[in-house]
Coordinates of C-alpha atoms and ligand atoms in Angstrom, one line a residue:
M30 CA 45.0 -20.3 -49.3
A31 CA 42.5 -22.0 -51.5
R32 CA 43.9 -24.9 -53.6
V33 CA 44.0 -22.8 -56.8
R34 CA 45.2 -24.2 -60.1
L35 CA 48.0 -22.0 -61.4
V36 CA 50.3 -21.8 -64.4
A37 CA 53.3 -19.6 -63.5
G38 CA 55.9 -18.5 -66.1
N39 CA 59.5 -18.0 -65.1
W40 CA 61.1 -15.8 -67.7
K41 CA 64.5 -16.1 -66.1
M42 CA 67.0 -13.5 -67.5
H43 CA 65.3 -13.2 -70.9
G44 CA 63.5 -10.5 -72.7
S45 CA 63.6 -6.9 -73.8
R46 CA 61.1 -4.1 -73.8
A47 CA 60.1 -5.1 -77.4
S48 CA 59.9 -8.8 -76.9
I49 CA 57.9 -8.4 -73.6
Q50 CA 55.4 -6.1 -75.3
A51 CA 54.9 -8.8 -78.1
L52 CA 54.7 -11.7 -75.7
L53 CA 52.2 -10.0 -73.4
D54 CA 50.1 -8.8 -76.3
A55 CA 49.9 -12.4 -77.5
L56 CA 49.1 -13.8 -74.1
L57 CA 46.4 -11.2 -73.4
Q58 CA 44.8 -12.0 -76.7
G59 CA 44.9 -15.8 -76.2
I60 CA 44.3 -16.2 -72.5
P61 CA 41.0 -18.1 -71.8
R62 CA 38.3 -15.9 -70.5
S63 CA 36.7 -18.6 -68.5
G64 CA 37.9 -21.6 -66.6
N65 CA 39.4 -22.3 -63.2
C66 CA 43.1 -21.7 -63.9
A67 CA 45.0 -18.7 -62.7
V68 CA 48.1 -17.4 -64.6
T69 CA 51.1 -15.4 -63.5
V70 CA 54.4 -14.4 -65.0
C71 CA 57.6 -13.9 -63.0
V72 CA 59.7 -11.4 -64.8
P73 CA 63.1 -9.7 -64.6
F74 CA 63.1 -6.8 -62.1
P75 CA 63.7 -4.0 -64.7
Y76 CA 60.6 -4.8 -66.6
L77 CA 58.2 -4.9 -63.6
G78 CA 56.9 -1.4 -64.4
Q79 CA 56.2 -2.2 -68.0
V80 CA 54.6 -5.5 -67.1
A81 CA 52.4 -3.9 -64.4
E82 CA 51.3 -1.3 -66.9
M83 CA 50.3 -3.9 -69.4
L84 CA 48.7 -6.4 -67.1
R85 CA 47.0 -4.2 -64.5
G86 CA 43.3 -5.1 -64.2
G87 CA 43.6 -8.1 -66.6
P88 CA 43.5 -11.8 -66.2
I89 CA 47.3 -12.4 -65.8
A90 CA 49.1 -11.6 -62.5
W91 CA 52.8 -10.9 -62.2
G92 CA 55.7 -11.4 -59.9
A93 CA 59.4 -11.6 -59.4
Q94 CA 61.9 -14.4 -59.6
N95 CA 63.8 -13.5 -56.4
V96 CA 63.5 -11.2 -53.4
S97 CA 65.9 -10.1 -50.7
E98 CA 65.5 -11.5 -47.2
H99 CA 66.2 -8.0 -45.8
Q100 CA 63.7 -5.2 -45.5
Q101 CA 66.0 -2.4 -46.5
G102 CA 69.5 -1.2 -46.0
A103 CA 73.0 -1.5 -47.4
Y104 CA 72.5 -4.5 -49.6
T105 CA 73.8 -3.4 -53.0
G106 CA 72.0 -5.0 -55.9
E107 CA 69.2 -6.5 -53.9
V108 CA 65.4 -5.8 -54.2
S109 CA 63.1 -5.9 -51.2
A110 CA 59.7 -7.4 -51.0
A111 CA 58.1 -4.0 -50.3
M112 CA 59.6 -2.7 -53.5
L113 CA 58.0 -5.6 -55.4
A114 CA 54.7 -5.0 -53.7
E115 CA 54.8 -1.4 -54.8
F116 CA 55.0 -2.7 -58.4
G117 CA 51.9 -4.8 -57.9
C118 CA 53.7 -8.1 -57.7
R119 CA 51.5 -10.9 -56.4
H120 CA 54.1 -13.6 -56.4
A121 CA 57.8 -14.0 -55.7
I122 CA 59.7 -17.2 -56.6
V123 CA 62.0 -18.2 -53.7
G124 CA 64.6 -20.9 -53.6
H125 CA 64.7 -21.6 -57.4
S126 CA 67.5 -24.2 -57.9
E127 CA 69.4 -21.8 -60.1
R128 CA 69.6 -19.4 -57.1
R129 CA 70.6 -22.2 -54.8
Q130 CA 73.2 -23.7 -57.2
L131 CA 74.6 -20.6 -58.9
Y132 CA 74.4 -18.1 -56.1
G133 CA 74.8 -20.4 -53.1
E134 CA 71.5 -19.6 -51.5
T135 CA 71.1 -21.8 -48.4
D136 CA 68.0 -23.3 -47.0
A137 CA 68.1 -20.8 -44.2
Q138 CA 68.4 -17.9 -46.6
V139 CA 65.5 -19.2 -48.7
A140 CA 63.4 -19.5 -45.5
A141 CA 64.2 -15.8 -44.7
K142 CA 63.3 -14.7 -48.3
F143 CA 60.0 -16.7 -47.9
A144 CA 59.3 -14.8 -44.7
A145 CA 60.1 -11.4 -46.2
A146 CA 57.8 -12.0 -49.2
G147 CA 54.9 -13.0 -46.9
T148 CA 55.4 -10.0 -44.6
A149 CA 55.1 -7.6 -47.6
G150 CA 51.9 -9.4 -48.7
L151 CA 53.3 -11.3 -51.6
T152 CA 52.6 -15.0 -52.2
P153 CA 55.9 -16.9 -52.2
I154 CA 56.3 -19.7 -54.7
L155 CA 58.8 -21.9 -52.9
C156 CA 60.9 -24.2 -55.1
V157 CA 62.2 -27.5 -53.9
G158 CA 63.9 -30.3 -55.8
E159 CA 66.7 -32.9 -55.9
T160 CA 69.6 -33.3 -58.2
L161 CA 70.0 -36.4 -60.4
Q162 CA 72.7 -37.7 -58.0
E163 CA 70.4 -37.3 -55.1
R164 CA 67.5 -39.0 -56.9
D165 CA 69.8 -41.9 -57.9
A166 CA 70.9 -42.2 -54.3
G167 CA 67.3 -42.6 -53.2
R168 CA 67.4 -39.3 -51.4
T169 CA 64.6 -37.3 -53.1
E170 CA 62.3 -37.2 -50.1
E171 CA 65.1 -36.4 -47.7
V172 CA 66.2 -33.5 -49.8
V173 CA 62.8 -31.9 -50.6
G174 CA 61.7 -32.6 -47.0
R175 CA 64.7 -30.7 -45.7
Q176 CA 64.3 -27.8 -48.0
L177 CA 60.6 -27.4 -47.2
G178 CA 61.2 -28.2 -43.5
K179 CA 63.6 -25.3 -43.1
V180 CA 60.8 -22.9 -44.3
L181 CA 58.2 -24.6 -42.1
E182 CA 60.4 -24.1 -39.0
K183 CA 59.5 -20.5 -38.7
N184 CA 56.7 -19.8 -41.3
S185 CA 53.2 -20.7 -41.8
F186 CA 52.5 -22.0 -45.3
E187 CA 49.0 -20.6 -45.3
N188 CA 49.4 -18.1 -48.1
A189 CA 52.1 -19.8 -50.2
I190 CA 52.6 -22.0 -53.2
L191 CA 55.0 -25.0 -53.4
A192 CA 56.7 -25.9 -56.6
Y193 CA 58.5 -29.3 -57.0
E194 CA 61.2 -28.8 -59.5
P195 CA 63.7 -31.7 -59.9
V196 CA 67.0 -30.0 -60.8
W197 CA 67.7 -32.7 -63.5
A198 CA 64.5 -31.7 -65.3
I199 CA 65.0 -27.9 -65.4
G200 CA 65.9 -26.7 -68.9
T201 CA 67.1 -30.1 -69.9
G202 CA 64.1 -31.2 -72.0
R203 CA 63.8 -34.2 -69.7
N204 CA 60.6 -34.0 -67.6
A205 CA 59.9 -36.2 -64.7
T206 CA 57.2 -38.8 -65.5
P207 CA 53.7 -38.0 -64.3
E208 CA 54.1 -40.9 -61.8
Q209 CA 57.4 -39.6 -60.5
V210 CA 55.8 -36.2 -60.0
Q211 CA 52.8 -37.6 -58.3
T212 CA 54.9 -39.6 -55.8
V213 CA 56.8 -36.5 -54.7
H214 CA 53.8 -34.2 -54.7
A215 CA 51.9 -36.7 -52.4
F216 CA 54.9 -36.7 -50.1
L217 CA 55.0 -32.9 -50.0
R218 CA 51.2 -32.6 -49.5
G219 CA 51.6 -34.6 -46.4
K220 CA 53.7 -31.8 -45.0
V221 CA 51.6 -28.8 -45.8
S222 CA 47.9 -28.0 -45.6
S223 CA 45.7 -29.9 -48.0
D224 CA 44.7 -26.6 -49.5
T225 CA 48.3 -25.7 -50.6
P226 CA 48.7 -25.5 -54.4
I227 CA 51.6 -27.7 -55.5
L228 CA 53.1 -27.0 -58.9
Y229 CA 55.4 -29.1 -61.0
G230 CA 58.3 -27.5 -62.9
G231 CA 60.9 -29.0 -65.2
S232 CA 60.6 -29.1 -69.0
V233 CA 56.8 -28.8 -69.1
K234 CA 55.8 -28.4 -72.7
P235 CA 52.5 -28.4 -74.5
Q236 CA 53.1 -32.1 -75.3
N237 CA 53.5 -33.3 -71.8
A238 CA 51.5 -30.8 -69.7
A239 CA 48.1 -32.6 -69.8
A240 CA 49.5 -35.9 -68.5
I241 CA 51.4 -34.2 -65.7
F242 CA 48.4 -32.0 -64.7
A243 CA 46.1 -35.0 -64.6
M244 CA 47.9 -36.3 -61.5
P245 CA 45.8 -35.8 -58.4
D246 CA 48.3 -33.8 -56.4
V247 CA 49.5 -31.6 -59.2
D248 CA 47.8 -28.2 -59.2
G249 CA 49.6 -26.6 -62.1
G250 CA 53.1 -25.8 -63.4
L251 CA 56.0 -23.5 -63.1
I252 CA 57.2 -23.1 -66.6
G253 CA 60.6 -21.8 -67.8
G254 CA 61.5 -22.1 -71.4
A255 CA 58.0 -22.6 -72.7
S256 CA 56.7 -19.5 -71.0
L257 CA 58.7 -17.4 -73.5
V258 CA 56.7 -18.7 -76.4
A259 CA 53.2 -17.4 -76.4
K260 CA 51.5 -20.3 -78.2
D261 CA 53.3 -22.9 -76.0
F262 CA 52.5 -21.1 -72.8
L263 CA 48.9 -20.7 -73.8
A264 CA 48.7 -24.4 -74.7
I265 CA 50.0 -25.2 -71.3
V266 CA 47.4 -22.9 -69.7
E267 CA 44.7 -24.6 -71.8
A268 CA 45.9 -28.1 -70.6
L269 CA 45.3 -27.0 -67.0
N270 CA 42.1 -25.0 -67.6
T271 CA 39.1 -27.3 -67.2
Ligands
PEP12 C1 62.1 -23.2 -64.3 O1 63.0 -22.5 -64.6 O2 61.6 -23.1 -63.2 C2 61.8 -24.3 -65.2 C3 60.9 -25.2 -64.8 O3 62.4 -24.3 -66.4 P1 62.1 -25.2 -67.7 O4 60.6 -25.2 -67.9 O5 62.7 -24.5 -68.9 O6 62.6 -26.6 -67.4

């Protein structure tokens, strides 16, 4: 896919009908009408209908935070990629570190989810990232290379987005430095097509976004906490929009 610049919000398990209405109203009002930056929000499953209704035809796309690796069947509690497509989702996050760590998702499972999303016409946002222990042991490239490698074994990365999210920077308030981000992004770029958008995620805030986005191999951000606060999310979009 074209090397688009993208800011993606990951709302995680936050929100209510009322808070989502207020957040999207504010985003729709403040979103830049021109520029070269795309915006998407990845929302909890139950609100996909509400979000689709509010965002359809507008400048903000939407997606999910997870997807089943199966097409259909006896998988209680799971949501298929075809179901997400029916709700107009453009994106699906796969392999977020919270899914890997809290729910034991393996590299193979993440690769299968990536494939399922693509088959249904969604654009997967594949998350890779190392723990602090792995970074301190000098294993960052080995870990992110392995996570990405498993996906590349059986999938093309043509219509996909990569997100580097160091686990130690997610929700901790401690972002990777722009130089640390650039080093890993350059490594990852060597493994996918030069057109692949590569996002950084991990405590991106209005205060640090511009410096991170200025790095040559950073094409945008995957934003957790700050995506729940309209003025912060809009400021991050502004930092990418040139
Ligand atoms: C995330 O959940 O993907 C994330 C990057 O979270 P935060 O921005 O809160 O660190």
